[in-house]
mmCIF file of C-alpha atoms in Angstrom:
data_model
loop_
_atom_site.group_PDB
_atom_site.id
_atom_site.type_symbol
_atom_site.label_atom_id
_atom_site.label_comp_id
_atom_site.label_asym_id
_atom_site.label_seq_id
_atom_site.Cartn_x
_atom_site.Cartn_y
_atom_site.Cartn_z
ATOM 1 C CA MET A 1 -111.187 -78.260 -45.616
ATOM 2 C CA ASN A 2 -107.584 -79.266 -44.943
ATOM 3 C CA ALA A 3 -105.162 -78.546 -47.833
ATOM 4 C CA GLN A 4 -103.247 -81.794 -47.372
ATOM 5 C CA ASN A 5 -106.450 -83.870 -47.436
ATOM 6 C CA ILE A 6 -107.468 -82.169 -50.694
ATOM 7 C CA ALA A 7 -104.017 -82.770 -52.196
ATOM 8 C CA ASN A 8 -104.057 -86.438 -51.137
ATOM 9 C CA GLU A 9 -107.245 -86.966 -53.145
ATOM 10 C CA LEU A 10 -106.194 -84.894 -56.165
ATOM 11 C CA VAL A 11 -102.944 -86.794 -56.745
ATOM 12 C CA LEU A 12 -105.038 -89.911 -57.384
ATOM 13 C CA VAL A 13 -106.188 -88.354 -60.680
ATOM 14 C CA ASP A 14 -103.939 -89.417 -63.545
ATOM 15 C CA SER A 15 -101.499 -86.712 -64.777
ATOM 16 C CA ILE A 16 -102.462 -84.123 -62.135
ATOM 17 C CA ILE A 17 -99.674 -82.292 -60.294
ATOM 18 C CA VAL A 18 -100.530 -80.777 -56.917
ATOM 19 C CA SER A 19 -98.583 -78.395 -54.700
ATOM 20 C CA ILE A 20 -99.484 -76.818 -51.365
ATOM 21 C CA GLU A 21 -98.465 -73.476 -49.914
ATOM 22 C CA GLY A 22 -100.233 -72.819 -46.632
ATOM 23 C CA SER A 23 -103.962 -73.111 -47.308
ATOM 24 C CA LEU A 24 -103.499 -72.723 -51.079
ATOM 25 C CA VAL A 25 -103.634 -75.805 -53.296
ATOM 26 C CA THR A 26 -102.347 -75.492 -56.867
ATOM 27 C CA ILE A 27 -103.734 -78.072 -59.287
ATOM 28 C CA SER A 28 -101.867 -78.379 -62.594
ATOM 29 C CA ASN A 29 -102.736 -80.444 -65.619
ATOM 30 C CA PRO A 30 -99.768 -80.557 -68.023
ATOM 31 C CA ARG A 31 -101.901 -82.359 -70.636
ATOM 32 C CA ILE A 32 -103.897 -79.192 -71.235
ATOM 33 C CA GLY A 33 -101.370 -76.642 -70.022
ATOM 34 C CA ASN A 34 -103.606 -75.035 -67.438
ATOM 35 C CA SER A 35 -103.863 -74.891 -63.670
ATOM 36 C CA THR A 36 -105.768 -73.275 -60.867
ATOM 37 C CA THR A 37 -105.021 -72.359 -57.284
ATOM 38 C CA ILE A 38 -107.768 -72.734 -54.733
ATOM 39 C CA ASP A 39 -107.965 -71.742 -51.100
ATOM 40 C CA SER A 40 -108.653 -74.958 -49.201
ATOM 41 C CA SER A 41 -110.875 -73.070 -46.746
ATOM 42 C CA LEU A 42 -113.281 -72.404 -49.632
ATOM 43 C CA VAL A 43 -113.768 -76.130 -50.319
ATOM 44 C CA SER A 44 -116.766 -77.475 -48.417
ATOM 45 C CA GLU A 45 -116.334 -81.096 -49.492
ATOM 46 C CA LEU A 46 -114.917 -83.300 -52.215
ATOM 47 C CA SER A 47 -115.797 -86.624 -53.718
ATOM 48 C CA GLN A 48 -114.445 -89.124 -56.158
ATOM 49 C CA THR A 49 -116.384 -89.620 -59.364
ATOM 50 C CA THR A 50 -115.811 -91.420 -62.626
ATOM 51 C CA SER A 51 -115.694 -89.898 -66.093
ATOM 52 C CA PRO A 52 -117.782 -91.379 -68.917
ATOM 53 C CA TRP A 53 -114.534 -93.143 -69.994
ATOM 54 C CA GLY A 54 -113.985 -94.766 -66.605
ATOM 55 C CA GLU A 55 -111.286 -92.373 -65.376
ATOM 56 C CA LEU A 56 -111.056 -91.347 -61.728
ATOM 57 C CA CYS A 57 -111.972 -87.672 -61.239
ATOM 58 C CA ILE A 58 -112.246 -85.488 -58.143
ATOM 59 C CA GLN A 59 -115.153 -83.116 -57.661
ATOM 60 C CA LEU A 60 -114.522 -80.119 -55.390
ATOM 61 C CA PHE A 61 -117.610 -78.459 -53.920
ATOM 62 C CA MET A 62 -117.018 -74.830 -52.970
ATOM 63 C CA VAL A 63 -118.661 -72.981 -50.087
ATOM 64 C CA ASP A 64 -120.166 -70.499 -52.567
ATOM 65 C CA GLY A 65 -122.151 -73.300 -54.164
ATOM 66 C CA GLY A 66 -119.997 -73.715 -57.282
ATOM 67 C CA GLY A 67 -117.372 -76.295 -57.967
ATOM 68 C CA ILE A 68 -114.585 -77.787 -60.048
ATOM 69 C CA ILE A 69 -114.166 -81.303 -61.388
ATOM 70 C CA VAL A 70 -110.552 -82.335 -61.920
ATOM 71 C CA THR A 71 -110.158 -84.923 -64.684
ATOM 72 C CA PRO A 72 -107.043 -86.439 -66.268
ATOM 73 C CA THR A 73 -107.640 -84.461 -69.477
ATOM 74 C CA ASP A 74 -109.570 -81.320 -68.511
ATOM 75 C CA PHE A 75 -111.039 -79.140 -65.788
ATOM 76 C CA VAL A 76 -114.810 -78.742 -65.503
ATOM 77 C CA PHE A 77 -116.182 -75.752 -63.588
ATOM 78 C CA SER A 78 -119.559 -74.369 -62.598
ATOM 79 C CA VAL A 79 -120.893 -71.453 -64.618
ATOM 80 C CA GLU A 80 -122.583 -68.660 -62.702
ATOM 81 C CA GLN A 81 -124.537 -65.727 -64.094
ATOM 82 C CA ASP A 82 -124.417 -62.688 -61.853
ATOM 83 C CA GLU A 83 -124.908 -59.531 -63.869
ATOM 84 C CA PHE A 84 -127.815 -57.724 -65.503
ATOM 85 C CA VAL A 85 -128.351 -59.827 -68.641
ATOM 86 C CA LEU A 86 -129.098 -63.518 -68.007
ATOM 87 C CA VAL A 87 -129.142 -66.193 -70.722
ATOM 88 C CA PRO A 88 -131.379 -69.221 -70.048
ATOM 89 C CA GLN A 89 -129.435 -71.528 -72.410
ATOM 90 C CA THR A 90 -126.091 -70.979 -70.660
ATOM 91 C CA PRO A 91 -124.749 -74.331 -69.422
ATOM 92 C CA SER A 92 -124.489 -74.842 -65.671
ATOM 93 C CA VAL A 93 -121.030 -76.419 -66.099
ATOM 94 C CA CYS A 94 -118.348 -76.152 -68.776
ATOM 95 C CA SER A 95 -114.921 -77.630 -69.382
ATOM 96 C CA LEU A 96 -111.880 -75.623 -70.405
ATOM 97 C CA ARG A 97 -111.806 -77.531 -73.688
ATOM 98 C CA GLU A 98 -115.459 -76.668 -74.396
ATOM 99 C CA LEU A 99 -114.777 -73.048 -73.461
ATOM 100 C CA GLU A 100 -111.958 -72.819 -76.027
ATOM 101 C CA GLN A 101 -113.882 -74.587 -78.790
ATOM 102 C CA GLY A 102 -117.069 -72.582 -78.275
ATOM 103 C CA LEU A 103 -115.240 -69.277 -78.045
ATOM 104 C CA GLU A 104 -113.333 -69.997 -81.246
ATOM 105 C CA LEU A 105 -116.586 -70.722 -83.097
ATOM 106 C CA TYR A 106 -118.167 -67.556 -81.723
ATOM 107 C CA CYS A 107 -115.194 -65.291 -82.446
ATOM 108 C CA ASN A 108 -114.829 -66.679 -85.981
ATOM 109 C CA GLY A 109 -118.450 -65.800 -86.748
ATOM 110 C CA ALA A 110 -119.840 -69.341 -86.870
ATOM 111 C CA LEU A 111 -122.586 -68.422 -84.394
ATOM 112 C CA ASP A 112 -123.454 -65.018 -85.856
ATOM 113 C CA ALA A 113 -127.123 -64.526 -86.623
ATOM 114 C CA ASN A 114 -129.264 -61.787 -88.113
ATOM 115 C CA SER A 115 -130.957 -61.328 -84.748
ATOM 116 C CA ILE A 116 -129.606 -58.778 -82.268
ATOM 117 C CA ASP A 117 -131.113 -60.837 -79.429
ATOM 118 C CA SER A 118 -129.390 -64.015 -80.592
ATOM 119 C CA ASN A 119 -126.022 -62.269 -81.029
ATOM 120 C CA THR A 120 -126.309 -60.670 -77.593
ATOM 121 C CA ALA A 121 -127.227 -64.011 -76.032
ATOM 122 C CA HIS A 122 -124.188 -65.697 -77.628
ATOM 123 C CA PHE A 123 -121.937 -62.944 -76.330
ATOM 124 C CA TYR A 124 -123.284 -63.146 -72.765
ATOM 125 C CA MET A 125 -123.182 -66.938 -72.712
ATOM 126 C CA HIS A 126 -119.457 -66.840 -73.550
ATOM 127 C CA TYR A 127 -118.969 -63.921 -71.182
ATOM 128 C CA TYR A 128 -120.378 -65.867 -68.215
ATOM 129 C CA ILE A 129 -118.419 -69.000 -69.085
ATOM 130 C CA LEU A 130 -115.174 -67.002 -69.249
ATOM 131 C CA LYS A 131 -116.001 -65.031 -66.136
ATOM 132 C CA SER A 132 -116.657 -68.258 -64.230
ATOM 133 C CA ALA A 133 -113.398 -69.848 -65.452
ATOM 134 C CA ASN A 134 -111.516 -66.702 -64.445
ATOM 135 C CA ARG A 135 -113.234 -66.703 -61.036
ATOM 136 C CA ARG A 136 -112.127 -70.304 -60.477
ATOM 137 C CA GLY A 137 -108.517 -69.278 -61.106
ATOM 138 C CA PHE A 138 -107.912 -70.612 -64.605
ATOM 139 C CA ASN A 139 -105.643 -68.669 -66.948
ATOM 140 C CA VAL A 140 -108.060 -67.397 -69.586
ATOM 141 C CA ALA A 141 -106.563 -63.935 -70.194
ATOM 142 C CA SER A 142 -106.071 -64.487 -73.932
ATOM 143 C CA GLN A 143 -109.631 -65.774 -74.306
ATOM 144 C CA ILE A 144 -110.981 -62.722 -72.455
ATOM 145 C CA LYS A 145 -109.169 -60.483 -74.953
ATOM 146 C CA MET A 146 -110.645 -62.520 -77.836
ATOM 147 C CA LEU A 147 -114.160 -62.037 -76.480
ATOM 148 C CA LYS A 148 -113.573 -58.312 -75.927
ATOM 149 C CA SER A 149 -112.352 -57.939 -79.512
ATOM 150 C CA LYS A 150 -115.416 -59.769 -80.851
ATOM 151 C CA ALA A 151 -117.692 -57.577 -78.729
ATOM 152 C CA ASP A 152 -116.021 -54.425 -80.040
ATOM 153 C CA LYS A 153 -116.458 -55.606 -83.658
ATOM 154 C CA SER A 154 -120.099 -56.456 -82.936
ATOM 155 C CA ASN A 155 -120.812 -53.085 -81.273
ATOM 156 C CA ILE A 156 -121.650 -54.728 -77.950
ATOM 157 C CA ARG A 157 -121.068 -52.338 -75.068
ATOM 158 C CA THR A 158 -118.647 -53.753 -72.517
ATOM 159 C CA GLU A 159 -117.616 -50.700 -70.480
ATOM 160 C CA GLU A 160 -119.547 -51.710 -67.369
ATOM 161 C CA LEU A 161 -118.855 -55.450 -67.482
ATOM 162 C CA SER A 162 -116.527 -56.513 -64.676
ATOM 163 C CA LEU A 163 -114.602 -59.114 -66.705
ATOM 164 C CA PHE A 164 -113.243 -56.401 -68.997
ATOM 165 C CA THR A 165 -112.004 -54.007 -66.324
ATOM 166 C CA GLY A 166 -108.480 -52.977 -67.225
ATOM 167 C CA ILE A 167 -108.566 -54.252 -70.810
#
């Protein structure tokens, strides 16, 4: 898709700042202090949608089947599971705000259980959410370190998980 056409739609969303460099479109939301840069050639289509509060939002559909919804107060992204352990209760979409809130609860022990299966499922659910946010270009480096620290304290092996390479 054309970068300028994408930018023309995105600037309609309240508080969103958009810049273009070649085929790259950077979408910034100063309200939440996060941004992402997408390659316009990876966007298959976009559409306008409305939030539950009546705000204009733009939904970007990516050629890989995932997507991003740009709202005035958050980013929503598709969550993909692509490694060995799969968790059926993992949401198919998540917002950055939900990511931060859920990760904080998990890392502070609020979701700890006496079951190894339950603890492993909670870890992998947060792992896939973070991995998907990272894949979509959001700055979640500090949250990745939080999850790695929680995994280490919980004796969850992370050596072969791609999100933790280099940590």
